[in-house]
Amino acid sequence: MSPRTPKQFEAIREEKRSIILDAALELFGKEGYHNTSVSKIAKRAGISKGLVYNYFDSKEAVVKELLHAGIDQMLYYIDIQNDLDPQQVEYVINKTFEHVEQNREFWKLYFSISLQPEIFPLIREKINELAQPLFRMGVDYLTRAGYENPQGETMIFAALMDGICFHYIMDPDHYPLDLVRQTLLQRYVQPFKEGSG
């Protein structure tokens, strides 16, 4: 049996990191951030506590990695370089809800951390990286659409998106996400596709 190559060691390392992160995400979602210890993460991942510390300095580092990865995924999905048009707004709405449906544990963690002022600074900068350009594009879009108060309407739109995602995460089996999605599209996309607004 030949010794492992550096590439093989890196693949093993990435696999272990992924196992740790998956275990942590599941536990954070079920038990909450404060009730989840590094020991519990290690047990759930089927590895030693010491091995967790080989990959992450602390529980905070684990949660930061999870949240940053989820936000990076959102940034990738909605990487819009130009001014928003109705098709792009429709795309952002659809991709956001698709991400929420496919990553419920991540969103549980996101909302949980967002409500904890002592932990929220871990992700504030990353959230701003996502929110600030979207806010600017939203204001521009609604200005061009003729809204009297595009800043206020953009904040309402952002609050609607947050609230919809939150309600879906709280009760995914009963919340009418598709109905709400269609209502949002009728309000913020359809009139501008048709040239009115």
PDB file of C-alpha atoms in Angstrom:
ATOM      1  CA  MET A   1       0.000   0.000   0.000  1.00  0.00           C
ATOM      2  CA  SER A   2       1.524   3.291  -1.083  1.00  0.00           C
ATOM      3  CA  PRO A   3       1.548   6.349   1.177  1.00  0.00           C
ATOM      4  CA  ARG A   4      -1.184   8.940   0.723  1.00  0.00           C
ATOM      5  CA  THR A   5      -0.502  11.915  -1.503  1.00  0.00           C
ATOM      6  CA  PRO A   6      -0.963  15.515  -0.322  1.00  0.00           C
ATOM      7  CA  LYS A   7      -4.072  15.642  -2.509  1.00  0.00           C
ATOM      8  CA  GLN A   8      -5.525  12.609  -0.718  1.00  0.00           C
ATOM      9  CA  PHE A   9      -4.749  14.125   2.689  1.00  0.00           C
ATOM     10  CA  GLU A  10      -6.498  17.343   1.631  1.00  0.00           C
ATOM     11  CA  ALA A  11      -9.555  15.365   0.470  1.00  0.00           C
ATOM     12  CA  ILE A  12      -9.691  13.551   3.839  1.00  0.00           C
ATOM     13  CA  ARG A  13      -9.317  16.851   5.666  1.00  0.00           C
ATOM     14  CA  GLU A  14     -12.168  18.436   3.676  1.00  0.00           C
ATOM     15  CA  GLU A  15     -14.361  15.400   4.304  1.00  0.00           C
ATOM     16  CA  LYS A  16     -13.773  15.644   8.083  1.00  0.00           C
ATOM     17  CA  ARG A  17     -14.519  19.388   8.047  1.00  0.00           C
ATOM     18  CA  SER A  18     -17.730  18.693   6.177  1.00  0.00           C
ATOM     19  CA  ILE A  19     -18.775  15.989   8.668  1.00  0.00           C
ATOM     20  CA  ILE A  20     -18.142  18.380  11.577  1.00  0.00           C
ATOM     21  CA  LEU A  21     -20.074  21.207   9.928  1.00  0.00           C
ATOM     22  CA  ASP A  22     -23.027  18.945   9.051  1.00  0.00           C
ATOM     23  CA  ALA A  23     -23.200  17.641  12.625  1.00  0.00           C
ATOM     24  CA  ALA A  24     -22.984  21.157  14.050  1.00  0.00           C
ATOM     25  CA  LEU A  25     -25.670  22.520  11.729  1.00  0.00           C
ATOM     26  CA  GLU A  26     -28.035  19.727  12.712  1.00  0.00           C
ATOM     27  CA  LEU A  27     -27.403  20.248  16.432  1.00  0.00           C
ATOM     28  CA  PHE A  28     -27.610  24.045  16.267  1.00  0.00           C
ATOM     29  CA  GLY A  29     -30.939  23.683  14.457  1.00  0.00           C
ATOM     30  CA  LYS A  30     -32.383  21.163  16.930  1.00  0.00           C
ATOM     31  CA  GLU A  31     -30.869  22.241  20.239  1.00  0.00           C
ATOM     32  CA  GLY A  32     -29.888  25.865  19.684  1.00  0.00           C
ATOM     33  CA  TYR A  33     -26.497  27.501  19.711  1.00  0.00           C
ATOM     34  CA  HIS A  34     -26.074  27.753  23.493  1.00  0.00           C
ATOM     35  CA  ASN A  35     -27.154  24.167  24.157  1.00  0.00           C
ATOM     36  CA  THR A  36     -24.721  22.750  21.608  1.00  0.00           C
ATOM     37  CA  SER A  37     -21.204  22.083  22.883  1.00  0.00           C
ATOM     38  CA  VAL A  38     -18.090  21.058  20.992  1.00  0.00           C
ATOM     39  CA  SER A  39     -18.395  17.701  22.778  1.00  0.00           C
ATOM     40  CA  LYS A  40     -21.897  17.209  21.371  1.00  0.00           C
ATOM     41  CA  ILE A  41     -20.709  18.170  17.885  1.00  0.00           C
ATOM     42  CA  ALA A  42     -17.842  15.664  18.135  1.00  0.00           C
ATOM     43  CA  LYS A  43     -20.158  12.889  19.352  1.00  0.00           C
ATOM     44  CA  ARG A  44     -22.675  13.578  16.577  1.00  0.00           C
ATOM     45  CA  ALA A  45     -19.876  13.627  13.975  1.00  0.00           C
ATOM     46  CA  GLY A  46     -18.448  10.368  15.325  1.00  0.00           C
ATOM     47  CA  ILE A  47     -15.019  11.841  16.021  1.00  0.00           C
ATOM     48  CA  SER A  48     -13.046  12.947  19.056  1.00  0.00           C
ATOM     49  CA  LYS A  49     -13.439  16.391  20.603  1.00  0.00           C
ATOM     50  CA  GLY A  50      -9.717  16.954  20.034  1.00  0.00           C
ATOM     51  CA  LEU A  51     -10.130  16.335  16.325  1.00  0.00           C
ATOM     52  CA  VAL A  52     -12.831  19.022  16.140  1.00  0.00           C
ATOM     53  CA  TYR A  53     -10.278  21.444  17.591  1.00  0.00           C
ATOM     54  CA  ASN A  54      -7.820  20.434  14.862  1.00  0.00           C
ATOM     55  CA  TYR A  55     -10.237  21.996  12.388  1.00  0.00           C
ATOM     56  CA  PHE A  56     -11.912  24.786  14.380  1.00  0.00           C
ATOM     57  CA  ASP A  57     -10.610  26.923  17.259  1.00  0.00           C
ATOM     58  CA  SER A  58     -14.002  27.167  18.949  1.00  0.00           C
ATOM     59  CA  LYS A  59     -17.743  26.682  18.664  1.00  0.00           C
ATOM     60  CA  GLU A  60     -17.919  30.297  17.457  1.00  0.00           C
ATOM     61  CA  ALA A  61     -15.567  29.420  14.599  1.00  0.00           C
ATOM     62  CA  VAL A  62     -17.856  26.544  13.605  1.00  0.00           C
ATOM     63  CA  VAL A  63     -20.996  28.701  13.574  1.00  0.00           C
ATOM     64  CA  LYS A  64     -19.192  31.476  11.720  1.00  0.00           C
ATOM     65  CA  GLU A  65     -18.047  29.015   9.048  1.00  0.00           C
ATOM     66  CA  LEU A  66     -21.578  27.661   8.623  1.00  0.00           C
ATOM     67  CA  LEU A  67     -23.162  31.083   8.310  1.00  0.00           C
ATOM     68  CA  HIS A  68     -20.493  32.472   6.016  1.00  0.00           C
ATOM     69  CA  ALA A  69     -20.814  29.448   3.720  1.00  0.00           C
ATOM     70  CA  GLY A  70     -24.596  29.880   3.506  1.00  0.00           C
ATOM     71  CA  ILE A  71     -24.326  33.588   2.792  1.00  0.00           C
ATOM     72  CA  ASP A  72     -21.616  32.927   0.185  1.00  0.00           C
ATOM     73  CA  GLN A  73     -24.027  30.531  -1.483  1.00  0.00           C
ATOM     74  CA  MET A  74     -26.659  33.284  -1.605  1.00  0.00           C
ATOM     75  CA  LEU A  75     -24.098  35.745  -3.002  1.00  0.00           C
ATOM     76  CA  TYR A  76     -23.250  33.231  -5.708  1.00  0.00           C
ATOM     77  CA  TYR A  77     -26.902  32.743  -6.641  1.00  0.00           C
ATOM     78  CA  ILE A  78     -27.743  36.417  -6.837  1.00  0.00           C
ATOM     79  CA  ASP A  79     -24.514  37.824  -8.242  1.00  0.00           C
ATOM     80  CA  ILE A  80     -26.126  40.521 -10.361  1.00  0.00           C
ATOM     81  CA  GLN A  81     -23.665  42.983 -11.858  1.00  0.00           C
ATOM     82  CA  ASN A  82     -26.052  45.420 -13.539  1.00  0.00           C
ATOM     83  CA  ASP A  83     -29.134  47.360 -12.536  1.00  0.00           C
ATOM     84  CA  LEU A  84     -32.044  45.179 -11.525  1.00  0.00           C
ATOM     85  CA  ASP A  85     -34.786  44.620 -14.059  1.00  0.00           C
ATOM     86  CA  PRO A  86     -38.074  42.748 -13.494  1.00  0.00           C
ATOM     87  CA  GLN A  87     -36.623  39.410 -14.628  1.00  0.00           C
ATOM     88  CA  GLN A  88     -33.725  39.741 -12.197  1.00  0.00           C
ATOM     89  CA  VAL A  89     -36.049  40.655  -9.308  1.00  0.00           C
ATOM     90  CA  GLU A  90     -38.101  37.568 -10.127  1.00  0.00           C
ATOM     91  CA  TYR A  91     -34.896  35.521 -10.169  1.00  0.00           C
ATOM     92  CA  VAL A  92     -33.786  36.893  -6.760  1.00  0.00           C
ATOM     93  CA  ILE A  93     -37.172  36.110  -5.207  1.00  0.00           C
ATOM     94  CA  ASN A  94     -37.273  32.600  -6.668  1.00  0.00           C
ATOM     95  CA  LYS A  95     -33.642  31.788  -5.773  1.00  0.00           C
ATOM     96  CA  THR A  96     -34.070  33.060  -2.216  1.00  0.00           C
ATOM     97  CA  PHE A  97     -37.105  30.868  -1.594  1.00  0.00           C
ATOM     98  CA  GLU A  98     -35.446  27.916  -3.315  1.00  0.00           C
ATOM     99  CA  HIS A  99     -32.465  28.334  -0.972  1.00  0.00           C
ATOM    100  CA  VAL A 100     -34.775  28.506   2.054  1.00  0.00           C
ATOM    101  CA  GLU A 101     -36.602  25.335   0.999  1.00  0.00           C
ATOM    102  CA  GLN A 102     -33.380  23.417   0.383  1.00  0.00           C
ATOM    103  CA  ASN A 103     -31.418  24.696   3.413  1.00  0.00           C
ATOM    104  CA  ARG A 104     -33.893  24.887   6.281  1.00  0.00           C
ATOM    105  CA  GLU A 105     -31.323  24.044   8.972  1.00  0.00           C
ATOM    106  CA  PHE A 106     -29.078  26.876   7.781  1.00  0.00           C
ATOM    107  CA  TRP A 107     -31.961  29.371   7.924  1.00  0.00           C
ATOM    108  CA  LYS A 108     -32.978  28.191  11.393  1.00  0.00           C
ATOM    109  CA  LEU A 109     -29.452  28.900  12.523  1.00  0.00           C
ATOM    110  CA  TYR A 110     -29.366  32.241  10.684  1.00  0.00           C
ATOM    111  CA  PHE A 111     -32.545  33.516  12.350  1.00  0.00           C
ATOM    112  CA  SER A 112     -31.485  32.153  15.731  1.00  0.00           C
ATOM    113  CA  ILE A 113     -28.096  33.906  15.595  1.00  0.00           C
ATOM    114  CA  SER A 114     -29.670  37.099  14.249  1.00  0.00           C
ATOM    115  CA  LEU A 115     -31.722  37.333  17.446  1.00  0.00           C
ATOM    116  CA  GLN A 116     -28.724  36.946  19.768  1.00  0.00           C
ATOM    117  CA  PRO A 117     -26.872  40.267  20.099  1.00  0.00           C
ATOM    118  CA  GLU A 118     -23.839  38.678  21.760  1.00  0.00           C
ATOM    119  CA  ILE A 119     -23.266  36.357  18.773  1.00  0.00           C
ATOM    120  CA  PHE A 120     -24.621  38.388  15.858  1.00  0.00           C
ATOM    121  CA  PRO A 121     -21.354  40.362  15.392  1.00  0.00           C
ATOM    122  CA  LEU A 122     -19.806  37.102  14.127  1.00  0.00           C
ATOM    123  CA  ILE A 123     -21.819  37.507  10.923  1.00  0.00           C
ATOM    124  CA  ARG A 124     -22.729  41.201  10.725  1.00  0.00           C
ATOM    125  CA  GLU A 125     -20.012  42.033   8.183  1.00  0.00           C
ATOM    126  CA  LYS A 126     -20.914  39.058   5.982  1.00  0.00           C
ATOM    127  CA  ILE A 127     -24.625  39.922   6.062  1.00  0.00           C
ATOM    128  CA  ASN A 128     -23.789  43.481   5.041  1.00  0.00           C
ATOM    129  CA  GLU A 129     -21.784  42.086   2.125  1.00  0.00           C
ATOM    130  CA  LEU A 130     -25.038  40.546   0.890  1.00  0.00           C
ATOM    131  CA  ALA A 131     -27.554  43.173   2.002  1.00  0.00           C
ATOM    132  CA  GLN A 132     -25.909  46.480   1.053  1.00  0.00           C
ATOM    133  CA  PRO A 133     -25.584  45.928  -2.721  1.00  0.00           C
ATOM    134  CA  LEU A 134     -29.064  44.404  -2.868  1.00  0.00           C
ATOM    135  CA  PHE A 135     -30.471  47.405  -1.019  1.00  0.00           C
ATOM    136  CA  ARG A 136     -28.813  49.840  -3.444  1.00  0.00           C
ATOM    137  CA  MET A 137     -30.075  47.881  -6.441  1.00  0.00           C
ATOM    138  CA  GLY A 138     -33.567  47.697  -4.924  1.00  0.00           C
ATOM    139  CA  VAL A 139     -33.717  51.442  -4.383  1.00  0.00           C
ATOM    140  CA  ASP A 140     -32.563  52.025  -7.957  1.00  0.00           C
ATOM    141  CA  TYR A 141     -35.111  49.534  -9.330  1.00  0.00           C
ATOM    142  CA  LEU A 142     -38.020  51.064  -7.423  1.00  0.00           C
ATOM    143  CA  THR A 143     -36.882  54.602  -8.295  1.00  0.00           C
ATOM    144  CA  ARG A 144     -36.988  53.711 -11.988  1.00  0.00           C
ATOM    145  CA  ALA A 145     -40.373  52.062 -11.397  1.00  0.00           C
ATOM    146  CA  GLY A 146     -41.721  55.403 -10.129  1.00  0.00           C
ATOM    147  CA  TYR A 147     -42.124  54.739  -6.400  1.00  0.00           C
ATOM    148  CA  GLU A 148     -42.448  57.927  -4.379  1.00  0.00           C
ATOM    149  CA  ASN A 149     -40.368  56.523  -1.506  1.00  0.00           C
ATOM    150  CA  PRO A 150     -38.072  53.858  -2.996  1.00  0.00           C
ATOM    151  CA  GLN A 151     -35.861  53.613   0.133  1.00  0.00           C
ATOM    152  CA  GLY A 152     -38.847  52.913   2.356  1.00  0.00           C
ATOM    153  CA  GLU A 153     -40.358  50.464  -0.136  1.00  0.00           C
ATOM    154  CA  THR A 154     -37.023  48.629  -0.444  1.00  0.00           C
ATOM    155  CA  MET A 155     -36.913  48.273   3.344  1.00  0.00           C
ATOM    156  CA  ILE A 156     -40.483  46.950   3.296  1.00  0.00           C
ATOM    157  CA  PHE A 157     -39.534  44.464   0.564  1.00  0.00           C
ATOM    158  CA  ALA A 158     -36.499  43.286   2.602  1.00  0.00           C
ATOM    159  CA  ALA A 159     -38.665  42.931   5.725  1.00  0.00           C
ATOM    160  CA  LEU A 160     -41.226  40.950   3.733  1.00  0.00           C
ATOM    161  CA  MET A 161     -38.540  38.600   2.447  1.00  0.00           C
ATOM    162  CA  ASP A 162     -37.132  38.095   5.967  1.00  0.00           C
ATOM    163  CA  GLY A 163     -40.599  37.574   7.444  1.00  0.00           C
ATOM    164  CA  ILE A 164     -41.668  35.130   4.753  1.00  0.00           C
ATOM    165  CA  CYS A 165     -38.510  33.079   5.204  1.00  0.00           C
ATOM    166  CA  PHE A 166     -38.925  33.134   8.989  1.00  0.00           C
ATOM    167  CA  HIS A 167     -42.555  31.978   8.858  1.00  0.00           C
ATOM    168  CA  TYR A 168     -41.711  29.226   6.408  1.00  0.00           C
ATOM    169  CA  ILE A 169     -38.865  27.967   8.619  1.00  0.00           C
ATOM    170  CA  MET A 170     -41.162  27.976  11.662  1.00  0.00           C
ATOM    171  CA  ASP A 171     -43.816  25.820   9.964  1.00  0.00           C
ATOM    172  CA  PRO A 172     -42.658  24.526   6.571  1.00  0.00           C
ATOM    173  CA  ASP A 173     -45.434  21.944   6.274  1.00  0.00           C
ATOM    174  CA  HIS A 174     -48.233  24.503   6.540  1.00  0.00           C
ATOM    175  CA  TYR A 175     -46.851  27.849   5.362  1.00  0.00           C
ATOM    176  CA  PRO A 176     -48.106  28.651   1.816  1.00  0.00           C
ATOM    177  CA  LEU A 177     -44.725  29.646   0.372  1.00  0.00           C
ATOM    178  CA  ASP A 178     -45.794  29.329  -3.266  1.00  0.00           C
ATOM    179  CA  LEU A 179     -48.859  31.514  -2.728  1.00  0.00           C
ATOM    180  CA  VAL A 180     -46.765  34.169  -0.992  1.00  0.00           C
ATOM    181  CA  ARG A 181     -44.107  33.972  -3.722  1.00  0.00           C
ATOM    182  CA  GLN A 182     -46.758  34.602  -6.388  1.00  0.00           C
ATOM    183  CA  THR A 183     -48.113  37.556  -4.406  1.00  0.00           C
ATOM    184  CA  LEU A 184     -44.638  39.095  -4.189  1.00  0.00           C
ATOM    185  CA  LEU A 185     -44.097  38.603  -7.912  1.00  0.00           C
ATOM    186  CA  GLN A 186     -47.464  40.247  -8.643  1.00  0.00           C
ATOM    187  CA  ARG A 187     -46.509  43.218  -6.487  1.00  0.00           C
ATOM    188  CA  TYR A 188     -42.857  43.784  -7.441  1.00  0.00           C
ATOM    189  CA  VAL A 189     -42.376  42.173 -10.844  1.00  0.00           C
ATOM    190  CA  GLN A 190     -45.504  41.764 -12.954  1.00  0.00           C
ATOM    191  CA  PRO A 191     -46.547  45.456 -13.169  1.00  0.00           C
ATOM    192  CA  PHE A 192     -43.067  46.434 -14.390  1.00  0.00           C
ATOM    193  CA  LYS A 193     -42.907  43.611 -16.925  1.00  0.00           C
ATOM    194  CA  GLU A 194     -46.125  44.993 -18.367  1.00  0.00           C
ATOM    195  CA  GLY A 195     -44.743  48.552 -18.463  1.00  0.00           C
ATOM    196  CA  SER A 196     -46.986  49.991 -15.766  1.00  0.00           C
ATOM    197  CA  GLY A 197     -46.066  50.789 -12.219  1.00  0.00           C
TER     198      GLY A 197
END
